[in-house]
Tab-separated table of C-alpha atoms in Angstrom:
chain	number	residue	atom	x	y	z
T	11	UNK	CA	220.332	-63.910	205.500
T	12	UNK	CA	221.158	-65.624	202.168
T	13	UNK	CA	217.367	-64.986	201.015
T	14	UNK	CA	217.747	-61.250	201.853
T	15	UNK	CA	221.139	-60.861	200.102
T	16	UNK	CA	219.926	-62.610	196.604
T	17	UNK	CA	217.038	-60.270	196.906
T	18	UNK	CA	219.115	-57.100	197.140
T	19	UNK	CA	221.481	-58.269	193.987
T	20	UNK	CA	218.238	-58.801	191.932
T	21	UNK	CA	217.160	-55.341	192.441
T	22	UNK	CA	220.773	-54.043	192.266
T	23	UNK	CA	221.209	-55.602	189.061
T	24	UNK	CA	217.509	-54.463	187.753
T	25	UNK	CA	218.567	-50.912	188.489
T	26	UNK	CA	221.657	-51.675	186.620
T	27	UNK	CA	219.793	-52.758	183.423
T	28	UNK	CA	217.230	-49.635	183.359
T	29	UNK	CA	220.363	-47.301	184.023
T	30	UNK	CA	222.229	-48.484	180.990
T	31	UNK	CA	219.156	-48.157	178.511
T	32	UNK	CA	218.773	-44.569	179.935
T	33	UNK	CA	221.946	-43.714	178.866
T	34	UNK	CA	221.636	-44.849	175.493
T	35	UNK	CA	218.428	-42.982	174.971
T	36	UNK	CA	220.286	-39.832	176.140
T	37	UNK	CA	222.985	-40.632	173.641
T	38	UNK	CA	220.821	-40.387	170.689
T	39	UNK	CA	222.498	-37.728	168.000
T	40	UNK	CA	219.521	-35.628	166.092
T	41	UNK	CA	219.826	-36.248	162.174
T	42	UNK	CA	219.932	-32.552	161.668
T	43	UNK	CA	221.159	-30.526	164.602
T	44	UNK	CA	222.429	-27.836	162.940
T	45	UNK	CA	219.001	-27.285	160.687
T	46	UNK	CA	216.261	-28.723	163.001
T	47	UNK	CA	213.506	-27.108	160.977
T	48	UNK	CA	214.541	-28.665	157.837
T	49	UNK	CA	215.352	-25.488	156.018
T	50	UNK	CA	216.852	-25.383	152.613
T	51	UNK	CA	220.362	-24.187	152.033
T	52	UNK	CA	220.532	-20.911	149.985
T	53	UNK	CA	221.725	-21.059	146.531
T	54	UNK	CA	222.147	-24.952	146.295
T	55	UNK	CA	222.391	-24.422	142.013
T	56	UNK	CA	223.437	-20.763	140.874
T	57	UNK	CA	223.367	-20.457	137.281
T	58	UNK	CA	225.757	-19.109	134.826
T	59	UNK	CA	224.736	-15.488	132.909
T	60	UNK	CA	224.113	-15.459	129.252
T	61	UNK	CA	226.715	-15.115	126.879
T	62	UNK	CA	227.291	-11.440	126.129
T	63	UNK	CA	226.890	-10.413	122.336
T	64	UNK	CA	229.944	-8.495	120.795
T	65	UNK	CA	229.189	-5.228	119.000
T	66	UNK	CA	232.564	-3.248	118.188
T	67	UNK	CA	234.617	-3.351	116.767
T	68	UNK	CA	233.138	-5.654	114.255
T	69	UNK	CA	235.175	-8.748	113.033
T	70	UNK	CA	238.024	-7.970	110.371
T	71	UNK	CA	237.289	-4.469	110.700
T	72	UNK	CA	240.359	-1.804	109.783
T	73	UNK	CA	240.213	0.302	113.027
T	74	UNK	CA	241.288	4.036	112.258
T	75	UNK	CA	240.601	5.343	115.702
T	76	UNK	CA	243.118	4.889	118.653
T	77	UNK	CA	242.020	4.807	121.349
T	78	UNK	CA	239.442	2.439	120.060
T	79	UNK	CA	236.437	2.177	121.960
T	80	UNK	CA	234.891	-1.713	122.456
T	81	UNK	CA	231.389	-2.294	123.088
T	82	UNK	CA	229.020	-5.265	123.706
T	83	UNK	CA	225.187	-6.274	124.874
T	84	UNK	CA	224.398	-6.965	128.329
T	85	UNK	CA	224.083	-10.361	129.741
T	86	UNK	CA	221.149	-11.714	131.664
T	87	UNK	CA	221.273	-13.975	134.824
T	88	UNK	CA	218.357	-16.300	135.660
T	89	UNK	CA	218.911	-15.748	139.500
T	90	UNK	CA	219.003	-11.971	139.280
T	91	UNK	CA	222.435	-11.752	140.566
T	92	UNK	CA	224.818	-8.831	139.459
T	93	UNK	CA	226.790	-9.441	136.138
T	94	UNK	CA	230.502	-8.065	135.243
T	95	UNK	CA	232.364	-8.856	132.230
T	96	UNK	CA	236.151	-10.111	131.538
T	97	UNK	CA	237.256	-8.650	128.227
T	98	UNK	CA	240.336	-9.770	126.679
T	99	UNK	CA	242.606	-8.650	123.835
T	100	UNK	CA	245.621	-10.476	122.191
T	101	UNK	CA	247.779	-10.489	119.771
T	102	UNK	CA	247.114	-13.684	118.881
T	103	UNK	CA	244.290	-16.511	118.311
T	104	UNK	CA	245.168	-19.136	120.888
T	105	UNK	CA	245.162	-16.261	123.366
T	106	UNK	CA	248.693	-16.779	124.753
T	107	UNK	CA	249.704	-13.259	124.286
T	108	UNK	CA	247.347	-11.337	125.985
T	109	UNK	CA	247.625	-7.506	126.082
T	110	UNK	CA	244.527	-6.523	127.923
T	111	UNK	CA	242.394	-8.562	130.506
T	112	UNK	CA	239.995	-6.221	132.362
T	113	UNK	CA	237.084	-6.880	134.567
T	114	UNK	CA	234.019	-4.317	134.694
T	115	UNK	CA	230.671	-3.443	134.822
T	116	UNK	CA	229.842	-1.586	131.690
T	117	UNK	CA	229.274	-2.911	128.763
T	118	UNK	CA	231.549	-0.520	126.986
T	119	UNK	CA	234.969	0.564	127.395
T	120	UNK	CA	238.350	2.146	125.507
T	121	UNK	CA	241.926	0.711	125.208
T	122	UNK	CA	245.031	2.242	123.286
T	123	UNK	CA	246.642	-0.639	121.086
T	124	UNK	CA	249.612	-0.900	119.455
T	125	UNK	CA	249.211	0.374	115.707
T	126	UNK	CA	249.799	-1.657	112.588
T	127	UNK	CA	249.024	-4.645	114.186
T	128	UNK	CA	246.283	-7.737	113.997
T	129	UNK	CA	244.469	-8.076	117.359
T	130	UNK	CA	241.824	-10.523	118.862
T	131	UNK	CA	238.979	-9.912	121.519
T	132	UNK	CA	236.770	-11.589	123.348
T	133	UNK	CA	234.538	-11.449	126.489
T	134	UNK	CA	232.708	-13.575	129.201
T	135	UNK	CA	230.300	-12.652	131.737
T	136	UNK	CA	230.745	-13.376	135.650
T	137	UNK	CA	227.869	-13.291	138.269
T	138	UNK	CA	228.364	-12.295	142.139
T	139	UNK	CA	228.592	-16.116	142.836
T	140	UNK	CA	231.606	-16.470	140.603
T	141	UNK	CA	229.822	-18.509	138.095
T	142	UNK	CA	231.002	-17.687	134.498
T	143	UNK	CA	229.536	-17.701	131.166
T	144	UNK	CA	231.733	-19.007	128.365
T	145	UNK	CA	233.589	-16.818	126.162
T	146	UNK	CA	232.032	-15.124	123.069
T	147	UNK	CA	233.113	-15.771	119.707
T	148	UNK	CA	236.717	-14.354	118.761
T	149	UNK	CA	236.537	-11.497	116.876
T	150	UNK	CA	239.568	-9.945	114.914
T	151	UNK	CA	240.563	-6.551	113.726
T	152	UNK	CA	243.389	-4.767	112.428
T	153	UNK	CA	244.758	-1.288	114.005
T	154	UNK	CA	245.753	1.265	111.521
T	155	UNK	CA	249.558	1.898	111.409
T	156	UNK	CA	250.995	5.472	110.432
T	157	UNK	CA	252.421	5.417	107.217
T	158	UNK	CA	251.497	1.756	106.244
T	159	UNK	CA	250.409	1.593	102.625
T	160	UNK	CA	250.134	-2.523	102.624
T	161	UNK	CA	248.469	-4.368	105.640
T	162	UNK	CA	249.155	-7.885	106.218
T	163	UNK	CA	246.206	-10.696	105.537
T	164	UNK	CA	244.111	-11.465	108.451
T	165	UNK	CA	245.933	-14.674	110.130
T	166	UNK	CA	244.305	-17.900	108.593
T	167	UNK	CA	241.134	-19.424	110.752
T	168	UNK	CA	240.117	-23.000	111.102
T	169	UNK	CA	237.105	-24.087	109.279
T	170	UNK	CA	237.684	-27.818	109.498
T	171	UNK	CA	238.514	-30.485	110.596
T	172	UNK	CA	238.225	-29.086	114.328
T	173	UNK	CA	241.105	-29.175	116.340
T	174	UNK	CA	242.544	-32.718	117.760
T	175	UNK	CA	238.992	-34.096	116.099
T	176	UNK	CA	239.136	-37.617	114.864
T	177	UNK	CA	238.829	-38.121	111.387
T	178	UNK	CA	237.955	-41.635	109.814
T	179	UNK	CA	238.211	-42.864	106.319
T	180	UNK	CA	241.112	-42.861	104.177
T	181	UNK	CA	241.114	-39.275	103.176
T	182	UNK	CA	240.769	-35.513	104.770
T	183	UNK	CA	239.654	-32.294	103.422
T	184	UNK	CA	240.972	-29.671	104.851
T	185	UNK	CA	239.391	-25.843	104.740
T	186	UNK	CA	240.381	-22.818	106.142
T	187	UNK	CA	239.656	-19.129	105.600
T	188	UNK	CA	241.394	-15.451	105.501
T	189	UNK	CA	240.899	-12.160	104.314
T	190	UNK	CA	242.209	-8.634	103.861
T	191	UNK	CA	241.559	-5.210	104.723
T	192	UNK	CA	242.833	-3.765	101.343
T	193	UNK	CA	241.021	-6.364	99.380
T	194	UNK	CA	243.707	-8.059	98.129
T	195	UNK	CA	243.682	-11.203	96.264
T	196	UNK	CA	245.052	-13.958	98.608
T	197	UNK	CA	247.389	-17.137	97.817
T	198	UNK	CA	248.199	-19.890	100.487
T	199	UNK	CA	251.230	-21.933	101.306
T	200	UNK	CA	250.084	-25.136	102.720
T	201	UNK	CA	251.990	-27.334	105.191
T	202	UNK	CA	250.668	-30.767	105.761
T	203	UNK	CA	252.077	-34.030	107.546
T	204	UNK	CA	253.257	-36.203	110.399
T	205	UNK	CA	256.039	-34.073	111.838
T	206	UNK	CA	255.390	-30.773	113.768
T	207	UNK	CA	255.849	-28.198	112.357
T	208	UNK	CA	254.721	-30.116	109.253
T	209	UNK	CA	256.513	-29.807	105.453
T	210	UNK	CA	255.471	-27.773	102.804
T	211	UNK	CA	252.772	-29.429	100.616
T	212	UNK	CA	251.643	-26.690	98.477
T	213	UNK	CA	252.862	-23.230	97.068
T	214	UNK	CA	250.611	-19.763	95.875
T	215	UNK	CA	247.185	-21.794	95.691
T	216	UNK	CA	243.950	-19.699	95.588
T	217	UNK	CA	242.035	-22.566	97.273
T	218	UNK	CA	240.919	-22.260	100.948
T	219	UNK	CA	240.664	-26.318	100.935
T	220	UNK	CA	242.738	-29.311	99.944
T	221	UNK	CA	242.474	-33.111	100.057
T	222	UNK	CA	245.161	-35.362	101.538
T	223	UNK	CA	245.184	-39.346	101.756
T	224	UNK	CA	245.537	-40.379	105.414
T	225	UNK	CA	246.336	-43.463	107.140
T	226	UNK	CA	244.501	-45.052	110.161
T	227	UNK	CA	245.878	-44.388	114.012
T	228	UNK	CA	247.948	-41.397	113.100
T	229	UNK	CA	248.379	-37.868	114.199
T	230	UNK	CA	248.750	-35.419	111.540
T	231	UNK	CA	249.567	-31.620	111.394
T	232	UNK	CA	248.744	-28.693	108.814
T	233	UNK	CA	249.495	-25.187	108.877
T	234	UNK	CA	248.462	-22.510	106.156
T	235	UNK	CA	250.507	-19.291	105.322
T	236	UNK	CA	248.515	-16.297	103.687
T	237	UNK	CA	250.178	-13.805	101.160
T	238	UNK	CA	249.163	-10.745	99.501
T	239	UNK	CA	251.063	-10.199	96.673
T	240	UNK	CA	252.350	-7.131	98.268
T	241	UNK	CA	254.804	-8.748	100.375
T	242	UNK	CA	252.356	-9.281	103.131
T	243	UNK	CA	252.431	-12.706	104.497
T	244	UNK	CA	250.838	-14.119	107.632
T	245	UNK	CA	251.759	-17.676	108.983
T	246	UNK	CA	248.972	-19.410	110.975
T	247	UNK	CA	248.924	-21.746	113.920
T	248	UNK	CA	249.503	-25.216	113.583
T	249	UNK	CA	246.437	-27.648	113.657
T	250	UNK	CA	246.237	-31.324	114.318
T	251	UNK	CA	243.891	-34.066	114.155
T	252	UNK	CA	243.967	-37.651	114.682
T	253	UNK	CA	243.085	-40.758	111.990
């Protein structure tokens, strides 16, 4: 009887061992249970549309029509996606005073704008997967005002150094640009220094460049006011750079 019992215990242990191995094999999880055929995920790398090209109103134009029509050249999309456009119009160059922000699928539209003011506009494209192109360059224009004899100069634009850039050396050359729809000659007041807002350094210069001595590891601020000689004055935004 003792031999029979030992034999039965051996058989039971053998069955238990085989059963345990079978359970492990059945518990193996496939590497890709939801995509057993190895199919690729659709649209893994969607590309943004190209940047549209502004057509009208042209840069620094005096616009005599109101409502004013806007036109631009269409973007393309390498993926063949549908494209729409986001047009923004602002009263200032940094687009913190946006008066129109419209999305549309056409390449032209019309807006009624406040007369006698400078406006700025830009556009970007968006595909149907919500991928945006960069914005276009910013173009500016003036809306003709009723009874206005003299128009303000355009707000001074930054040429160099780039905003918030790092300038090396012991001096910096500041450069800006502006224009006037009346064709008036412009003079400039230049503000520069380590404080924000900067202090007045030069008045009534007709130059659009200025050279200043700078020291290392400091932040400098500068600003330009354009004057047309007929009472029209426009103060530009504050720019800065580090040394």
